[in-house]
């Protein structure tokens, strides 16, 4: 089977979704509401084309003037002036002002064709962007001629063999205000920008792509200082590398519960429990263990500031300042509501890419629910787990479960490899912590419930008391143990007496 | 009136010798002879020969008539078949009104 020739856009995510880029030598329509990133996406297509693939491009602007455009994208590191000087890019601003124009009788758009043709030929362009050609509809009265001419224009572009992007503003109930989708039928991409709970999320969807397979989902994308990032969709494939190496949890007695060796390297671990059960302490002890081995760890905190965590953890014997000084540990605190989930995800990706840690900690994931729906948080975490797993980074997250809120831990638990649960046990007028392993894939692990102790010496797990009275924990356990010790001593001495 | 001093510089953009451009030029000459006798200059630019000129005058439709002088610049697109519209567009007062 012949596959359709494609042109790489240079945007990794978009190229992945389209399985190789836009249809070569054909026009593609990018539509969406105002401010959805159409212009940016198309200018990126030209800039990347010129810089990476040596394909010069023509940008025909019907909206913005060339200098405005240049200024707008300069913040993204695109130097349009330089590219224009190198003859890799040509920007032509088509100014249409109804008040200056009178129409009478027959006309055609040969002027536009000649201009575009001249621009293409002058730099040998392979890529063309028309942004937004719909402005012609506002400038000209005779729509019948205009429509016929547009049809001719798109044919002409195909004949020219240039890969073109045509942008169009979204209309009511139609993809574009003036029905451009009628003329461009090879590939249509819809960009969308919606606000849910006051947080904006951008999404991209390929509505059609004639003669090619493509991802049909809505894919989130971001616009930040690096331009447009369509988030990686590699997570669709389940073919990650796995390691059989083990990493210590930082608590010897907890390692014991995990077959004596701890977690798998590159696995994902969920620590969940009710408030005040020591989830952050477990995470901190893990971070401490990683850094002690001279490996790097990255700690993302959504609740506490780095200083707070450092101070608090000092009280249980972890000195994080030394790790930070040695650049083994990096703390990042931000409020979940600061930006949308996707932005968080991409931010984390970027920082992880820069720091290259061997472990990442997210504390706690529960707070993300305030930013997105549970299903969205799930999908974000899934992608994050996949991404980190691919990189061989061990990933620990904590989750709060209380009786009232939805149980995010249960939703996430199917995605993680190991799940540690910490419980409050209230008995005999005191509150103690009990810890057990809910699951741990692919390894021998303890099924016991153990008592979890936090003291100035660090974290520790001890066996609970199992006896005729049931399970005892805390001071009741200590009491029993003392009794038992006394009883043992007594039996011992009695036995000795009997022997004597 | 300083009307005599007024010169009209008109520029007609065409693309090859098409029926539309011929009609436009014919119409334009007729109107000018009638209303601006001796006061006008017409320059015909064929974009097939000089494509680089299209950008400067912001031409996208063919034929386009541009009134360069007197300012401000006005544009009329089409074959100029409607005399009244052309006169209004160029802001020319018809001869019979002056009379």
Coordinates of C-alpha atoms in Angstrom, one line a residue:
Chain A
X1 CA 0.0 0.0 0.0
X2 CA 1.3 3.4 -0.9
X3 CA 1.3 5.7 2.0
X4 CA 0.4 9.3 1.6
X5 CA 3.5 11.5 1.4
X6 CA 3.7 13.8 4.5
X7 CA 5.5 16.9 5.6
X8 CA 6.9 17.0 9.1
X9 CA 5.6 20.0 11.0
X10 CA 8.5 19.9 13.4
X11 CA 6.2 19.8 16.3
X12 CA 6.9 16.4 17.9
X13 CA 3.4 15.9 19.4
X14 CA 1.6 16.9 16.2
X15 CA 3.8 14.8 14.0
X16 CA 3.1 11.8 16.2
X17 CA -0.7 12.3 16.2
X18 CA -0.7 12.7 12.4
X19 CA 1.7 9.9 12.0
X20 CA 4.2 11.9 10.1
X21 CA 2.9 15.4 9.6
X22 CA 0.6 17.2 7.2
X23 CA -0.3 15.9 3.8
X24 CA 2.6 16.9 1.5
X25 CA 1.7 19.3 -1.3
X26 CA -1.8 19.8 -0.1
X27 CA -3.7 22.4 1.9
X28 CA -4.6 21.7 5.5
X29 CA -7.2 23.7 7.4
X30 CA -6.6 24.7 11.0
X31 CA -9.6 26.2 12.6
X32 CA -10.7 27.4 16.0
X33 CA -12.0 30.3 18.0
X34 CA -10.1 33.5 18.6
X35 CA -6.9 33.0 20.6
X36 CA -6.8 29.3 20.1
X37 CA -3.3 29.3 18.7
X38 CA -3.9 29.0 15.0
X39 CA -1.5 31.6 13.9
X40 CA 1.2 30.4 16.3
X41 CA 0.8 26.8 15.1
X42 CA 1.1 27.9 11.5
X43 CA 4.1 30.1 12.0
X44 CA 5.8 27.4 13.9
X45 CA 5.2 25.1 10.9
X46 CA 7.1 27.6 8.7
X47 CA 9.9 28.4 11.2
X48 CA 10.6 24.7 11.9
X49 CA 10.4 23.9 8.3
X50 CA 12.9 26.6 7.4
X51 CA 15.3 25.8 10.3
X52 CA 15.1 22.0 10.5
X53 CA 14.0 20.7 7.1
X54 CA 15.4 23.4 4.9
X55 CA 12.0 24.1 3.4
X56 CA 11.5 27.9 3.0
X57 CA 8.0 29.2 3.6
X58 CA 5.7 32.0 2.8
X59 CA 3.4 33.6 5.3
X60 CA 0.6 35.5 3.9
X61 CA -1.0 37.5 6.7
X62 CA -4.5 38.9 6.2
X63 CA -4.8 40.0 9.8
X64 CA -1.5 41.0 11.4
X65 CA 1.1 43.2 9.9
X66 CA 4.5 41.6 9.3
X67 CA 6.2 43.6 12.1
X68 CA 3.4 42.8 14.6
X69 CA 3.7 39.2 13.8
X70 CA 7.5 39.3 14.2
X71 CA 7.2 41.0 17.6
X72 CA 4.5 38.5 18.7
X73 CA 6.5 35.4 18.1
X74 CA 9.9 36.9 19.1
X75 CA 9.1 35.9 22.7
X76 CA 9.1 32.3 21.6
X77 CA 12.6 32.6 20.2
X78 CA 11.5 32.8 16.6
X79 CA 13.6 35.4 14.8
X80 CA 11.5 36.1 11.7
X81 CA 13.6 39.0 10.6
X82 CA 16.7 36.8 10.4
X83 CA 14.9 34.1 8.6
X84 CA 13.6 36.7 6.1
X85 CA 17.1 38.0 5.5
X86 CA 18.3 34.4 4.9
X87 CA 15.5 34.1 2.4
X88 CA 14.0 31.2 4.3
X89 CA 10.8 33.0 5.0
X90 CA 8.7 35.7 3.4
X91 CA 6.0 37.5 5.1
X92 CA 3.4 39.3 3.0
X93 CA 0.7 41.3 4.7
X94 CA -2.4 41.6 2.6
X95 CA -4.2 44.7 3.8
X96 CA -7.9 44.7 3.1
X97 CA -9.9 47.7 4.2
X98 CA -13.5 47.9 3.0
X99 CA -13.6 51.6 3.3
X100 CA -10.9 52.1 0.8
X101 CA -12.3 49.7 -1.7
X102 CA -15.1 50.1 -4.2
X103 CA -16.3 47.2 -6.2
X104 CA -17.9 47.4 -9.7
X105 CA -18.3 44.6 -12.2
X106 CA -16.4 41.4 -12.7
X107 CA -13.0 40.8 -11.1
X108 CA -10.8 37.9 -10.0
X109 CA -8.1 37.3 -7.4
X110 CA -5.3 37.1 -9.9
X111 CA -3.5 39.8 -7.9
X112 CA -3.4 37.5 -4.9
X113 CA -2.3 34.6 -7.0
X114 CA 0.5 36.6 -8.6
X115 CA 1.6 38.0 -5.2
X116 CA 1.7 34.6 -3.7
X117 CA 3.3 33.0 -6.7
X118 CA 5.9 35.7 -6.8
X119 CA 6.6 35.2 -3.1
X120 CA 6.9 31.4 -3.5
X121 CA 9.2 31.6 -6.5
X122 CA 11.4 34.3 -5.0
X123 CA 12.6 32.0 -2.1
X124 CA 11.7 28.6 -3.5
X125 CA 9.1 28.0 -0.9
X126 CA 7.8 24.6 -0.1
X127 CA 5.4 25.7 2.7
X128 CA 2.7 28.3 2.6
X129 CA 0.4 29.7 5.3
X130 CA -2.6 31.8 4.6
X131 CA -3.7 33.5 7.9
X132 CA -6.7 34.1 7.9
X133 CA -7.9 34.1 4.3
X134 CA -11.5 34.6 5.6
X135 CA -10.8 38.2 6.0
X136 CA -11.4 38.5 2.3
X137 CA -15.0 37.8 3.0
X138 CA -15.2 40.9 5.1
X139 CA -13.4 43.0 2.5
X140 CA -15.3 42.0 -0.6
X141 CA -19.0 42.2 -1.4
X142 CA -19.2 39.8 -4.3
X143 CA -19.2 36.5 -2.4
X144 CA -20.0 34.4 -5.4
X145 CA -16.8 35.5 -7.2
X146 CA -14.9 35.1 -4.0
X147 CA -16.0 31.6 -3.4
X148 CA -15.2 30.6 -7.0
X149 CA -11.8 32.2 -6.6
X150 CA -11.0 30.5 -3.4
X151 CA -11.8 27.1 -4.9
X152 CA -9.4 28.1 -7.7
X153 CA -6.8 29.2 -5.2
X154 CA -6.7 25.9 -3.4
X155 CA -6.4 24.0 -6.7
X156 CA -3.6 26.3 -7.7
X157 CA -1.8 25.7 -4.4
X158 CA -2.0 21.9 -5.0
X159 CA -0.6 22.4 -8.5
X160 CA 2.2 24.5 -7.1
X161 CA 3.0 21.5 -4.9
X162 CA 3.3 23.5 -1.7
X163 CA 2.2 22.2 1.6
X164 CA -0.2 24.8 2.9
X165 CA -1.9 25.7 6.1
X166 CA -5.1 27.8 5.8
X167 CA -6.4 29.1 9.1
X168 CA -10.1 29.8 9.7
X169 CA -12.1 31.3 12.5
X170 CA -14.6 29.0 14.0
X171 CA -18.2 29.9 13.2
X172 CA -21.5 29.2 14.8
X173 CA -22.3 25.5 14.2
X174 CA -19.7 25.2 11.5
X175 CA -16.0 24.7 11.5
X176 CA -15.3 28.0 9.9
X177 CA -17.3 31.2 9.6
X178 CA -17.4 31.1 5.9
X179 CA -17.3 27.4 5.2
X180 CA -13.7 27.1 4.2
X181 CA -13.9 23.4 5.1
X182 CA -15.8 22.9 1.8
X183 CA -12.6 23.8 -0.1
X184 CA -10.0 22.2 2.0
X185 CA -10.8 18.6 2.2
X186 CA -7.6 16.8 2.8
X187 CA -6.8 17.5 6.4
X188 CA -8.7 19.5 9.0
X189 CA -7.4 20.3 12.5
X190 CA -9.6 21.9 15.1
X191 CA -8.1 23.8 18.0
X192 CA -10.2 24.5 21.0
X193 CA -9.7 26.5 24.1
X194 CA -12.1 26.0 27.0
X195 CA -12.3 27.1 30.5
X196 CA -13.4 24.6 33.1
X197 CA -13.4 25.7 36.7
X198 CA -11.7 28.9 35.7
X199 CA -8.7 27.0 34.4
X200 CA -8.1 27.0 30.7
X201 CA -7.2 24.0 28.7
X202 CA -6.3 23.9 25.1
X203 CA -7.1 20.9 23.0
X204 CA -6.4 19.8 19.5
X205 CA -8.3 17.3 17.4
X206 CA -7.9 16.1 13.9
X207 CA -11.3 16.1 12.3
X208 CA -10.3 14.5 9.1
X209 CA -7.2 13.4 7.3
X210 CA -8.0 11.9 4.0
X211 CA -6.0 8.9 3.1
X212 CA -4.2 8.5 6.4
X213 CA -4.6 7.1 9.8
X214 CA -4.5 9.6 12.6
X215 CA -5.3 9.8 16.3
X216 CA -8.9 10.7 16.7
X217 CA -8.9 11.8 20.3
X218 CA -8.7 15.3 21.6
X219 CA -5.2 16.0 22.6
X220 CA -4.3 18.7 25.1
X221 CA -1.7 21.2 24.1
X222 CA 0.0 24.1 25.7
X223 CA 1.3 27.4 24.6
X224 CA 4.2 28.6 26.7
X225 CA 7.6 30.1 26.3
X226 CA 8.7 27.2 24.1
X227 CA 5.8 27.6 21.7
X228 CA 3.2 24.9 21.2
X229 CA 3.6 21.6 22.9
X230 CA 1.2 18.9 21.9
X231 CA 1.5 16.5 24.8
X232 CA 3.2 13.2 24.0
X233 CA 0.9 10.4 23.2
X234 CA 3.4 7.6 23.6
X235 CA 1.4 6.4 26.5
X236 CA -0.9 4.7 24.0
X237 CA 1.7 2.1 23.6
X238 CA 2.5 -0.4 26.4
X239 CA 6.0 -1.3 25.6
X240 CA 8.2 0.3 28.2
X241 CA 11.5 -1.0 29.4
X242 CA 11.4 -2.7 32.8
X243 CA 14.1 -3.1 35.3
X244 CA 14.6 -5.8 37.8
X245 CA 16.9 -3.6 39.9
X246 CA 15.6 -2.7 43.3
X247 CA 15.7 0.5 45.3
X248 CA 15.4 0.9 49.0
X249 CA 12.3 2.6 50.5
X250 CA 14.5 4.3 53.0
X251 CA 12.9 2.4 55.9
X252 CA 14.7 -1.0 56.5
X253 CA 11.7 -2.6 58.0
X254 CA 9.6 -1.5 55.1
X255 CA 12.1 -2.9 52.7
X256 CA 11.7 -6.1 54.6
X257 CA 8.0 -6.1 53.7
X258 CA 8.9 -5.7 50.1
X259 CA 10.7 -9.0 49.9
X260 CA 13.7 -7.5 51.8
X261 CA 14.8 -5.3 48.9
X262 CA 12.4 -2.5 48.4
X263 CA 10.7 -1.2 45.2
X264 CA 11.6 -2.0 41.6
X265 CA 13.6 0.8 40.0
X266 CA 11.5 2.7 37.6
X267 CA 8.2 1.5 39.1
X268 CA 5.4 3.7 40.4
X269 CA 4.4 3.7 44.0
X270 CA 1.3 5.1 45.7
X271 CA 1.2 5.9 49.4
X272 CA -2.2 6.7 50.5
X273 CA -3.8 7.3 53.9
X274 CA -5.9 9.6 55.9
X275 CA -4.7 13.0 57.2
X276 CA -1.7 12.9 59.4
X277 CA -0.7 9.3 58.8
X278 CA 2.8 10.2 57.7
X279 CA 2.6 10.0 54.0
X280 CA 4.9 12.9 53.4
X281 CA 7.3 11.3 55.9
X282 CA 7.4 8.1 53.9
X283 CA 8.0 10.1 50.8
X284 CA 10.7 12.1 52.5
X285 CA 12.4 9.0 53.8
X286 CA 12.4 7.6 50.3
X287 CA 13.9 10.9 49.0
X288 CA 16.5 10.7 51.7
X289 CA 17.5 7.2 50.8
X290 CA 17.9 8.1 47.1
X291 CA 20.1 11.1 47.9
X292 CA 22.2 9.2 50.4
X293 CA 23.1 6.9 47.5
X294 CA 24.3 10.0 45.6
X295 CA 21.4 9.8 43.2
X296 CA 19.1 12.6 42.3
X297 CA 15.6 13.1 43.5
X298 CA 13.0 15.6 42.6
X299 CA 10.2 16.5 45.1
X300 CA 7.1 18.2 43.9
X301 CA 5.0 19.5 46.8
X302 CA 1.5 20.8 46.3
X303 CA 0.8 21.5 50.0
X304 CA 3.9 22.7 51.7
X305 CA 6.7 25.0 50.9
X306 CA 10.2 23.5 50.6
X307 CA 11.2 25.3 53.8
X308 CA 8.3 23.8 55.7
X309 CA 9.1 20.3 54.5
X310 CA 12.8 20.7 55.3
X311 CA 12.0 21.9 58.8
X312 CA 9.4 19.3 59.5
X313 CA 11.6 16.5 58.2
X314 CA 14.5 17.6 60.3
X315 CA 12.3 16.7 63.3
X316 CA 12.4 13.1 62.3
X317 CA 16.0 13.0 61.5
X318 CA 16.3 13.9 57.8
X319 CA 18.7 16.7 56.9
X320 CA 17.6 17.8 53.5
X321 CA 19.8 20.9 53.3
X322 CA 22.9 18.8 52.7
X323 CA 21.3 17.1 49.8
X324 CA 20.1 20.4 48.3
X325 CA 23.6 21.8 48.6
X326 CA 25.0 18.9 46.8
X327 CA 22.4 19.4 44.1
X328 CA 21.0 15.9 44.7
X329 CA 17.6 17.1 45.7
X330 CA 15.3 19.7 44.2
X331 CA 12.1 20.9 45.8
X332 CA 9.4 22.5 43.7
X333 CA 6.3 23.8 45.4
X334 CA 3.3 25.2 43.7
X335 CA -0.4 25.5 44.3
X336 CA -2.4 23.1 42.1
X337 CA -4.7 25.9 41.1
X338 CA -1.8 27.9 39.6
X339 CA -2.4 26.4 36.2
X340 CA -4.3 23.6 34.5
X341 CA -3.4 20.0 34.7
X342 CA -1.7 19.9 31.4
X343 CA 0.4 22.8 32.3
X344 CA 1.4 21.0 35.5
X345 CA 2.3 17.9 33.5
X346 CA 4.3 19.7 30.9
X347 CA 6.1 21.7 33.6
X348 CA 7.0 18.6 35.5
X349 CA 8.2 17.0 32.3
X350 CA 10.4 19.9 31.6
X351 CA 11.9 20.1 35.0
X352 CA 12.5 16.3 35.1
X353 CA 14.1 16.5 31.7
X354 CA 16.5 19.2 32.9
X355 CA 17.4 17.7 36.3
X356 CA 17.4 14.0 35.3
X357 CA 16.5 12.6 38.7
X358 CA 16.4 8.9 39.4
X359 CA 13.3 9.4 41.5
X360 CA 10.4 11.8 41.4
X361 CA 7.9 12.4 44.3
X362 CA 4.6 14.1 43.9
X363 CA 3.0 15.1 47.2
X364 CA 0.0 14.8 47.2
X365 CA -1.9 14.0 44.0
X366 CA -5.2 14.5 45.8
X367 CA -4.9 18.3 45.5
X368 CA -4.9 18.1 41.7
X369 CA -8.6 17.1 41.9
X370 CA -9.3 20.7 42.7
X371 CA -8.0 21.6 39.2
X372 CA -9.5 18.9 37.1
X373 CA -12.0 16.1 37.2
X374 CA -11.0 12.8 38.6
X375 CA -10.9 11.3 35.1
X376 CA -8.6 14.0 33.9
X377 CA -6.3 13.7 36.9
X378 CA -6.2 10.0 36.2
X379 CA -5.3 10.5 32.6
X380 CA -2.6 13.0 33.5
X381 CA -1.1 10.7 36.1
X382 CA -1.3 7.8 33.7
X383 CA 0.8 9.8 31.2
X384 CA 3.1 10.9 33.9
X385 CA 3.6 7.3 35.1
X386 CA 4.3 6.1 31.6
X387 CA 6.6 8.9 30.9
X388 CA 8.7 8.4 34.0
X389 CA 8.7 4.7 33.6
X390 CA 10.0 5.0 30.1
X391 CA 12.8 7.1 31.5
X392 CA 13.5 4.5 34.3
X393 CA 12.6 7.0 37.0
X394 CA 11.0 5.7 40.2
X395 CA 7.9 7.6 40.9
X396 CA 6.3 7.9 44.3
X397 CA 3.1 9.8 44.9
X398 CA 1.0 10.3 48.0
X399 CA -2.7 10.5 48.2
X400 CA -5.1 11.6 50.9
X401 CA -8.1 9.5 51.4
X402 CA -10.7 10.6 53.7
X403 CA -14.3 9.4 54.1
X404 CA -15.9 12.3 52.3
X405 CA -14.0 13.0 49.2
X406 CA -13.8 10.8 46.2
X407 CA -11.2 8.2 46.5
X408 CA -8.5 9.2 44.1
X409 CA -6.2 6.5 45.4
X410 CA -8.6 3.8 44.3
X411 CA -8.7 5.3 40.9
X412 CA -5.0 5.5 40.5
X413 CA -4.2 2.3 42.2
X414 CA -4.7 0.2 39.1
X415 CA -2.0 2.3 37.4
X416 CA 0.7 1.9 40.0
X417 CA 2.9 -1.0 40.7
X418 CA 3.0 -0.8 44.4
X419 CA 0.4 0.6 46.8
X420 CA 1.1 1.3 50.4
X421 CA -1.7 2.1 52.7
X422 CA -1.4 3.9 56.0
X423 CA -4.4 3.7 58.4
X424 CA -5.4 5.4 61.6
X425 CA -6.3 3.0 64.2
X426 CA -8.2 4.4 67.2
X427 CA -8.3 2.0 70.1
X428 CA -8.3 2.3 73.8
X429 CA -8.4 6.1 73.7
X430 CA -5.4 6.5 71.5
X431 CA -4.6 6.9 67.9
X432 CA -1.9 4.8 66.2
X433 CA -0.8 4.3 62.7
X434 CA -1.0 0.9 60.9
X435 CA 0.7 0.3 57.6
X436 CA 0.2 -2.5 55.0
X437 CA 0.9 -3.2 51.4
X438 CA -2.2 -3.4 49.3
X439 CA -0.3 -4.6 46.3
X440 CA 3.1 -4.8 44.8
X441 CA 3.3 -6.2 41.4
X442 CA 5.8 -8.9 40.5
X443 CA 7.4 -9.4 43.9
X444 CA 7.1 -11.3 47.1
X445 CA 5.6 -8.9 49.7
X446 CA 4.3 -9.0 53.2
X447 CA 0.6 -9.2 53.8
X448 CA 0.9 -8.2 57.4
X449 CA -0.5 -5.1 59.0
X450 CA 2.3 -3.5 60.9
X451 CA 2.4 -0.6 63.3
X452 CA 4.0 2.4 61.8
X453 CA 6.1 4.6 64.2
X454 CA 7.4 8.0 63.6
X455 CA 9.9 9.3 66.0
X456 CA 12.9 11.7 66.1
X457 CA 15.0 8.7 65.1
X458 CA 13.1 8.3 61.9
X459 CA 10.5 5.9 60.7
X460 CA 10.0 2.3 61.8
X461 CA 7.6 -0.5 61.5
X462 CA 7.0 -3.0 64.3
X463 CA 4.9 -6.1 64.5
X464 CA 1.5 -5.7 66.0
X465 CA 0.4 -7.9 68.8
X466 CA -1.8 -10.7 67.8
X467 CA -3.4 -12.7 70.5
X468 CA -6.6 -13.9 72.0
X469 CA -7.7 -10.3 72.5
X470 CA -7.3 -9.6 68.8
X471 CA -4.9 -7.2 67.3
X472 CA -3.3 -4.7 69.6
X473 CA -1.4 -1.6 68.6
X474 CA 0.3 1.3 70.3
X475 CA 0.5 1.4 74.1
X476 CA -1.8 -1.6 74.3
X477 CA 0.8 -3.6 72.3
X478 CA 3.6 -2.3 74.4
X479 CA 1.7 -3.3 77.5
X480 CA 1.1 -6.8 76.1
X481 CA 4.7 -7.1 75.1
X482 CA 5.8 -6.1 78.5
X483 CA 3.4 -8.6 80.1
X484 CA 4.6 -11.3 77.7
X485 CA 8.2 -10.5 78.5
X486 CA 7.5 -10.8 82.2
X487 CA 5.5 -14.0 81.6
X488 CA 8.4 -15.4 79.5
X489 CA 10.8 -14.5 82.3
X490 CA 8.6 -16.1 84.9
X491 CA 8.2 -19.3 82.8
X492 CA 11.9 -19.3 82.2
X493 CA 12.8 -19.0 85.9
X494 CA 10.0 -21.5 86.7
X495 CA 11.5 -23.9 84.2
X496 CA 15.0 -23.3 85.7
X497 CA 13.6 -23.9 89.2
X498 CA 12.0 -27.1 88.0
X499 CA 15.3 -28.3 86.5
X500 CA 17.1 -27.5 89.7
Chain B
X1 CA -11.6 77.3 -8.7
X2 CA -8.2 75.7 -8.6
X3 CA -9.8 72.7 -10.4
X4 CA -7.5 73.2 -13.4
X5 CA -4.4 72.5 -11.4
X6 CA -5.7 69.2 -10.1
X7 CA -4.0 66.2 -11.8
X8 CA -5.4 62.7 -11.4
X9 CA -2.9 60.0 -11.3
X10 CA -4.6 56.7 -11.9
X11 CA -3.0 53.3 -12.0
X12 CA -4.7 50.3 -13.4
X13 CA -3.4 46.9 -12.4
X14 CA -4.1 44.0 -14.8
X15 CA -2.8 40.5 -15.3
X16 CA -2.3 39.9 -19.0
X17 CA -4.7 40.9 -21.7
X18 CA -7.9 39.5 -20.4
X19 CA -11.4 40.5 -21.4
X20 CA -11.9 42.0 -17.9
X21 CA -8.8 44.1 -18.1
X22 CA -9.6 45.3 -21.6
X23 CA -13.1 46.2 -20.5
X24 CA -11.8 48.0 -17.4
X25 CA -9.3 50.0 -19.4
X26 CA -11.8 50.9 -22.0
X27 CA -14.3 52.0 -19.4
X28 CA -11.7 54.0 -17.5
X29 CA -10.6 55.9 -20.6
X30 CA -14.1 56.7 -21.5
X31 CA -14.9 58.1 -18.0
X32 CA -11.7 60.1 -17.9
X33 CA -12.3 61.6 -21.3
X34 CA -15.8 62.6 -20.3
X35 CA -15.1 64.0 -16.8
X36 CA -11.4 64.7 -16.4
X37 CA -10.3 65.7 -19.9
X38 CA -6.7 66.8 -19.9
X39 CA -6.4 66.3 -16.2
X40 CA -5.5 62.7 -15.9
X41 CA -2.7 60.2 -16.3
X42 CA -3.3 56.5 -16.6
X43 CA -0.6 54.0 -15.9
X44 CA -1.3 50.4 -16.7
X45 CA 0.7 47.8 -14.8
X46 CA 0.7 44.2 -16.0
X47 CA 1.4 42.1 -12.9
X48 CA 2.4 39.1 -15.1
X49 CA 5.3 41.3 -16.2
X50 CA 6.0 43.0 -12.9
X51 CA 4.7 40.8 -10.1
X52 CA 6.8 42.5 -7.5
X53 CA 4.6 45.6 -7.7
X54 CA 1.5 43.9 -6.4
X55 CA 2.7 44.1 -2.8
X56 CA 3.3 47.8 -2.7
X57 CA -0.2 48.8 -3.6
X58 CA -1.8 46.0 -1.7
X59 CA -3.3 44.4 -4.8
X60 CA -5.2 41.2 -4.5
X61 CA -8.0 41.5 -7.0
X62 CA -7.7 42.1 -10.7
X63 CA -8.4 44.5 -12.3
X64 CA -7.8 47.1 -9.6
X65 CA -7.8 50.8 -10.2
X66 CA -5.8 52.8 -7.8
X67 CA -6.2 56.6 -7.4
X68 CA -2.7 57.6 -6.3
X69 CA -3.3 61.4 -6.6
X70 CA -5.2 63.2 -5.3
X71 CA -4.8 61.6 -1.9
X72 CA -6.1 59.6 -0.1
X73 CA -5.5 56.5 -2.1
X74 CA -8.7 55.0 -3.3
X75 CA -9.2 51.6 -4.9
X76 CA -11.8 50.3 -7.2
X77 CA -11.8 46.6 -8.1
X78 CA -13.7 45.1 -11.0
X79 CA -14.1 45.9 -14.7
X80 CA -15.4 49.3 -13.8
X81 CA -18.7 48.7 -15.7
X82 CA -20.8 50.9 -13.4
X83 CA -19.9 54.5 -14.2
X84 CA -21.6 55.9 -11.2
X85 CA -19.8 53.7 -8.8
X86 CA -16.5 54.5 -10.3
X87 CA -17.1 58.2 -10.1
X88 CA -18.1 58.0 -6.6
X89 CA -15.2 55.7 -5.8
X90 CA -12.7 58.1 -7.3
X91 CA -14.6 61.1 -5.9
X92 CA -15.0 62.7 -9.3
X93 CA -17.8 65.1 -9.8
X94 CA -19.6 64.3 -13.1
X95 CA -19.3 67.0 -15.7
X96 CA -23.0 67.4 -16.1
X97 CA -23.3 68.3 -12.4
X98 CA -20.8 71.1 -12.7
X99 CA -22.7 72.6 -15.6

